[in-house]
C-alpha atoms as one frame of an Amber mdcrd trajectory, in Angstrom:
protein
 -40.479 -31.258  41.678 -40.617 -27.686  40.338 -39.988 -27.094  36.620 -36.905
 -25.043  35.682 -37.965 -21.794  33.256 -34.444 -22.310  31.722 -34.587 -23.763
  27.980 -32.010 -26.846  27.464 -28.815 -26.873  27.338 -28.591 -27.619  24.233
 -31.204 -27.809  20.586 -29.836 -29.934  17.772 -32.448 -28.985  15.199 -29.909
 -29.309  12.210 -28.209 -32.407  12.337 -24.829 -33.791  12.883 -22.816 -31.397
  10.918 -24.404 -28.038  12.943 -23.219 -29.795  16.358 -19.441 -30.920  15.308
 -19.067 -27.012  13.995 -20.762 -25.660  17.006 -17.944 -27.915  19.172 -15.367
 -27.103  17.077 -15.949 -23.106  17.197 -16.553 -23.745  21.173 -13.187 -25.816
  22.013 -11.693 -23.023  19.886 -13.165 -20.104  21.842 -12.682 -22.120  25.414
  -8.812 -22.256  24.149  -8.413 -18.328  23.354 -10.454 -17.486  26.377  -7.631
 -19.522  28.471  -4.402 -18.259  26.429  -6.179 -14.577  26.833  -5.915 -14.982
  30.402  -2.548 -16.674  30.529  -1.024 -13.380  28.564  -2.665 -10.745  30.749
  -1.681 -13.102  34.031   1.977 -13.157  33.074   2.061  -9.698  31.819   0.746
  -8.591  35.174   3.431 -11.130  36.893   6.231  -9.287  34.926   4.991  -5.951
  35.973   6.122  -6.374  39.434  10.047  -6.947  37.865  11.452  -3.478  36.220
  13.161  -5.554  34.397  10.484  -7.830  33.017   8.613  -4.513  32.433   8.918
  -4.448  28.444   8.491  -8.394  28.051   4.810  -7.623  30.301   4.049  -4.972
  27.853   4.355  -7.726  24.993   2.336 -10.109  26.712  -0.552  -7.521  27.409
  -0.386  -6.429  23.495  -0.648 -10.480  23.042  -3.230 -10.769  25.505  -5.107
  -8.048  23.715  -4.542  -9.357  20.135  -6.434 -12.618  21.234  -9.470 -10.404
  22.509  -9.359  -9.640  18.997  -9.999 -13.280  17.819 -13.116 -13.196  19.756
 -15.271 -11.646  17.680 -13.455 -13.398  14.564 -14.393 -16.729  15.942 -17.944
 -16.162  16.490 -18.325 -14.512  13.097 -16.659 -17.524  11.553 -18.923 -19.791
  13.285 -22.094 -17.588  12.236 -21.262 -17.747   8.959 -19.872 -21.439   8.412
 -23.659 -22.423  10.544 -25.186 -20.188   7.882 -23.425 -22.172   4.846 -24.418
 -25.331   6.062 -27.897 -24.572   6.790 -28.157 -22.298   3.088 -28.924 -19.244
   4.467 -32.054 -19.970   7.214 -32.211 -17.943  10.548 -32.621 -19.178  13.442
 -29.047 -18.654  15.477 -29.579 -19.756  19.002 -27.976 -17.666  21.772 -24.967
 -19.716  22.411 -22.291 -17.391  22.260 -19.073 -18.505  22.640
């Protein structure tokens, strides 16, 4: 059987606590990522209704404002991982 050139899945190199914040900041990120597309979906929907037109135009500014959080999350994570490891590199290229 061929070997796969793909690392794991997954390198637990800093104990318990790294891996509960890691699934924390992930379930977090999975649940913007869904309510991100759940605004722009219904925003879209409303388009087609001239008079759902203004409620879509919410839902897209919503939808937007959680595209926002993104980058919040993932610095949040970066630095909460740094605190708990006191300040050694060594992020991993899970970005979620």
């Amino acid at each position: 059987m061929p070997e796969s050139a793909d690392p794991p899945p997954l390198l637990l190199s800093f104990g318990h606590e790294e891996l509960v914040i890691r699934q924390r900041y992930e379930v977090a990120s999975i649940v913007n990522d869904i309510l991100i597309a759940f605004w722009f979906v219904l925003g879209s929907v409303f388009f087609f209704y001239e008079s759902l037109t203004t409620a879509g135009t919410w839902f897209f500014l919503i939808g937007s404002i959680e595209l926002m959080i993104r980058p919040v999350l993932r610095l949040s994570r970066r630095v909460h991982l740094r605190r708990v490891r006191s300040g050694s590199p060594g992020e991993t290229a899970q970005d979620f």
